[in-house]
């Protein structure tokens, strides 16, 4: 099995279930409510079949804004975002783990290598206590 190289755009030969595109990105509402351009985006591992993993932001989002993901990030087809900003078309072919930004006075995108992509935390309870697994289903 080939390993995923985040520095190379996907092709049919290198695409895996982990990198396979859905069609939706989560996009900051500021892009639409305030008519601001996307200036920062990253690709994480997709959360569901329709998700590409792309997260797109204007760069003006506050921490409080980002904490309320359900209200402030909207699912939008990646194709629509690329029609609104054709400069993203080649970038959205990259694998999970890539991060891109562009300065307000710049037209070109630059690859970011020092940003840590946020991940959802999952509580896992690990035990070696066998008795916890011997629970009577009728009790």
mmCIF file of C-alpha atoms in Angstrom:
data_model
loop_
_atom_site.group_PDB
_atom_site.id
_atom_site.type_symbol
_atom_site.label_atom_id
_atom_site.label_comp_id
_atom_site.label_asym_id
_atom_site.label_seq_id
_atom_site.Cartn_x
_atom_site.Cartn_y
_atom_site.Cartn_z
ATOM 1 C CA UNK A 1 0.000 0.000 0.000
ATOM 2 C CA UNK A 2 1.347 3.436 -0.927
ATOM 3 C CA UNK A 3 1.773 5.945 1.860
ATOM 4 C CA UNK A 4 0.078 9.316 1.566
ATOM 5 C CA UNK A 5 2.404 12.188 0.649
ATOM 6 C CA UNK A 6 0.863 15.498 1.688
ATOM 7 C CA UNK A 7 3.235 17.399 -0.590
ATOM 8 C CA UNK A 8 1.828 15.885 -3.772
ATOM 9 C CA UNK A 9 -1.660 16.450 -5.182
ATOM 10 C CA UNK A 10 -3.890 13.387 -5.266
ATOM 11 C CA UNK A 11 -4.227 11.329 -8.395
ATOM 12 C CA UNK A 12 -6.436 8.317 -9.036
ATOM 13 C CA UNK A 13 -3.421 6.070 -8.339
ATOM 14 C CA UNK A 14 -2.564 7.677 -4.972
ATOM 15 C CA UNK A 15 -6.071 8.231 -3.648
ATOM 16 C CA UNK A 16 -6.984 6.170 -0.584
ATOM 17 C CA UNK A 17 -10.105 5.888 1.551
ATOM 18 C CA UNK A 18 -8.489 8.336 3.953
ATOM 19 C CA UNK A 19 -7.924 10.947 1.247
ATOM 20 C CA UNK A 20 -10.929 10.285 -0.981
ATOM 21 C CA UNK A 21 -12.924 13.445 -1.523
ATOM 22 C CA UNK A 22 -16.505 13.898 -0.554
ATOM 23 C CA UNK A 23 -17.782 17.167 -1.893
ATOM 24 C CA UNK A 24 -18.245 19.480 1.120
ATOM 25 C CA UNK A 25 -15.915 21.849 2.978
ATOM 26 C CA UNK A 26 -16.653 23.659 6.232
ATOM 27 C CA UNK A 27 -16.428 27.373 5.484
ATOM 28 C CA UNK A 28 -16.520 30.345 7.840
ATOM 29 C CA UNK A 29 -19.785 32.296 7.710
ATOM 30 C CA UNK A 30 -17.697 35.481 7.544
ATOM 31 C CA UNK A 31 -16.930 34.561 3.961
ATOM 32 C CA UNK A 32 -20.597 34.972 3.082
ATOM 33 C CA UNK A 33 -21.999 37.321 5.767
ATOM 34 C CA UNK A 34 -19.164 39.855 5.456
ATOM 35 C CA UNK A 35 -18.201 39.017 1.851
ATOM 36 C CA UNK A 36 -14.594 38.327 2.893
ATOM 37 C CA UNK A 37 -12.230 36.144 0.838
ATOM 38 C CA UNK A 38 -10.769 32.871 2.058
ATOM 39 C CA UNK A 39 -7.206 33.531 3.243
ATOM 40 C CA UNK A 40 -6.483 30.429 5.338
ATOM 41 C CA UNK A 41 -7.418 26.796 4.777
ATOM 42 C CA UNK A 42 -6.334 23.354 5.806
ATOM 43 C CA UNK A 43 -7.304 19.779 5.100
ATOM 44 C CA UNK A 44 -7.931 17.351 7.907
ATOM 45 C CA UNK A 45 -9.014 13.737 7.673
ATOM 46 C CA UNK A 46 -12.674 13.780 6.497
ATOM 47 C CA UNK A 47 -15.247 13.250 9.259
ATOM 48 C CA UNK A 48 -17.895 11.593 7.051
ATOM 49 C CA UNK A 49 -18.493 10.456 3.477
ATOM 50 C CA UNK A 50 -19.588 13.874 2.179
ATOM 51 C CA UNK A 51 -16.714 15.718 3.868
ATOM 52 C CA UNK A 52 -13.536 16.547 1.942
ATOM 53 C CA UNK A 53 -11.741 17.538 5.134
ATOM 54 C CA UNK A 54 -11.193 21.107 3.908
ATOM 55 C CA UNK A 55 -11.744 23.901 6.429
ATOM 56 C CA UNK A 56 -11.724 27.441 5.011
ATOM 57 C CA UNK A 57 -11.428 30.713 6.901
ATOM 58 C CA UNK A 58 -11.120 34.439 6.248
ATOM 59 C CA UNK A 59 -8.452 34.985 8.899
ATOM 60 C CA UNK A 60 -10.687 37.346 10.901
ATOM 61 C CA UNK A 61 -12.366 34.661 13.007
ATOM 62 C CA UNK A 62 -11.966 34.994 16.788
ATOM 63 C CA UNK A 63 -11.513 32.033 19.132
ATOM 64 C CA UNK A 64 -15.073 32.536 20.386
ATOM 65 C CA UNK A 65 -16.352 32.487 16.812
ATOM 66 C CA UNK A 66 -14.528 29.224 16.068
ATOM 67 C CA UNK A 67 -15.724 27.555 19.285
ATOM 68 C CA UNK A 68 -19.322 27.675 17.997
ATOM 69 C CA UNK A 69 -18.636 25.509 14.956
ATOM 70 C CA UNK A 70 -22.280 24.552 14.404
ATOM 71 C CA UNK A 71 -23.376 28.181 14.082
ATOM 72 C CA UNK A 72 -20.357 29.719 12.386
ATOM 73 C CA UNK A 73 -19.091 27.120 9.903
ATOM 74 C CA UNK A 74 -21.314 26.112 7.021
ATOM 75 C CA UNK A 75 -20.971 23.100 4.721
ATOM 76 C CA UNK A 76 -20.387 24.303 1.172
ATOM 77 C CA UNK A 77 -19.468 22.302 -1.924
ATOM 78 C CA UNK A 78 -15.749 22.655 -2.658
ATOM 79 C CA UNK A 79 -16.628 23.136 -6.319
ATOM 80 C CA UNK A 80 -18.658 26.240 -5.423
ATOM 81 C CA UNK A 81 -15.765 27.663 -3.384
ATOM 82 C CA UNK A 82 -13.425 27.105 -6.336
ATOM 83 C CA UNK A 83 -15.859 28.909 -8.653
ATOM 84 C CA UNK A 84 -15.911 31.850 -6.215
ATOM 85 C CA UNK A 85 -12.100 31.820 -5.995
ATOM 86 C CA UNK A 86 -10.406 29.910 -8.847
ATOM 87 C CA UNK A 87 -6.998 30.293 -7.148
ATOM 88 C CA UNK A 88 -8.027 27.452 -4.789
ATOM 89 C CA UNK A 89 -8.713 24.929 -7.578
ATOM 90 C CA UNK A 90 -5.245 23.341 -7.614
ATOM 91 C CA UNK A 91 -4.838 23.555 -3.826
ATOM 92 C CA UNK A 92 -7.916 21.457 -3.000
ATOM 93 C CA UNK A 93 -6.339 18.465 -4.752
ATOM 94 C CA UNK A 94 -3.789 18.074 -1.929
ATOM 95 C CA UNK A 95 -4.059 15.440 0.803
ATOM 96 C CA UNK A 96 -4.968 15.736 4.478
ATOM 97 C CA UNK A 97 -2.272 17.562 6.420
ATOM 98 C CA UNK A 98 -1.808 20.473 4.024
ATOM 99 C CA UNK A 99 -2.261 24.074 5.125
ATOM 100 C CA UNK A 100 -2.398 27.173 2.901
ATOM 101 C CA UNK A 101 -2.568 30.917 3.550
ATOM 102 C CA UNK A 102 -2.326 34.196 1.667
ATOM 103 C CA UNK A 103 -1.624 37.644 3.015
ATOM 104 C CA UNK A 104 -4.286 40.350 2.564
ATOM 105 C CA UNK A 105 -2.219 42.221 -0.047
ATOM 106 C CA UNK A 106 -1.113 39.074 -1.853
ATOM 107 C CA UNK A 107 -2.812 37.190 -4.647
ATOM 108 C CA UNK A 108 -0.738 34.026 -4.279
ATOM 109 C CA UNK A 109 -1.089 31.217 -1.761
ATOM 110 C CA UNK A 110 1.805 30.046 0.409
ATOM 111 C CA UNK A 111 2.198 26.639 1.986
ATOM 112 C CA UNK A 112 2.276 26.667 5.806
ATOM 113 C CA UNK A 113 4.392 24.068 7.563
ATOM 114 C CA UNK A 114 4.243 25.193 11.217
ATOM 115 C CA UNK A 115 0.471 25.140 11.841
ATOM 116 C CA UNK A 116 -0.934 22.292 13.901
ATOM 117 C CA UNK A 117 -4.276 21.213 12.464
ATOM 118 C CA UNK A 118 -6.853 20.957 15.269
ATOM 119 C CA UNK A 119 -8.289 17.520 15.956
ATOM 120 C CA UNK A 120 -11.356 16.540 17.869
ATOM 121 C CA UNK A 121 -10.527 15.026 21.228
ATOM 122 C CA UNK A 122 -12.005 11.664 22.006
ATOM 123 C CA UNK A 123 -12.268 10.403 25.572
ATOM 124 C CA UNK A 124 -10.980 6.873 25.798
ATOM 125 C CA UNK A 125 -11.043 4.842 28.970
ATOM 126 C CA UNK A 126 -8.338 2.176 28.939
ATOM 127 C CA UNK A 127 -8.273 -0.480 31.610
ATOM 128 C CA UNK A 128 -6.684 -3.792 32.413
ATOM 129 C CA UNK A 129 -9.460 -4.602 34.885
ATOM 130 C CA UNK A 130 -11.033 -7.789 33.516
ATOM 131 C CA UNK A 131 -13.943 -7.486 35.960
ATOM 132 C CA UNK A 132 -15.228 -4.420 34.105
ATOM 133 C CA UNK A 133 -15.893 -6.680 31.102
ATOM 134 C CA UNK A 134 -17.719 -9.358 33.099
ATOM 135 C CA UNK A 135 -20.911 -7.380 33.563
ATOM 136 C CA UNK A 136 -24.150 -9.339 33.818
ATOM 137 C CA UNK A 137 -26.391 -7.980 31.017
ATOM 138 C CA UNK A 138 -29.499 -8.629 33.131
ATOM 139 C CA UNK A 139 -28.384 -6.527 36.060
#
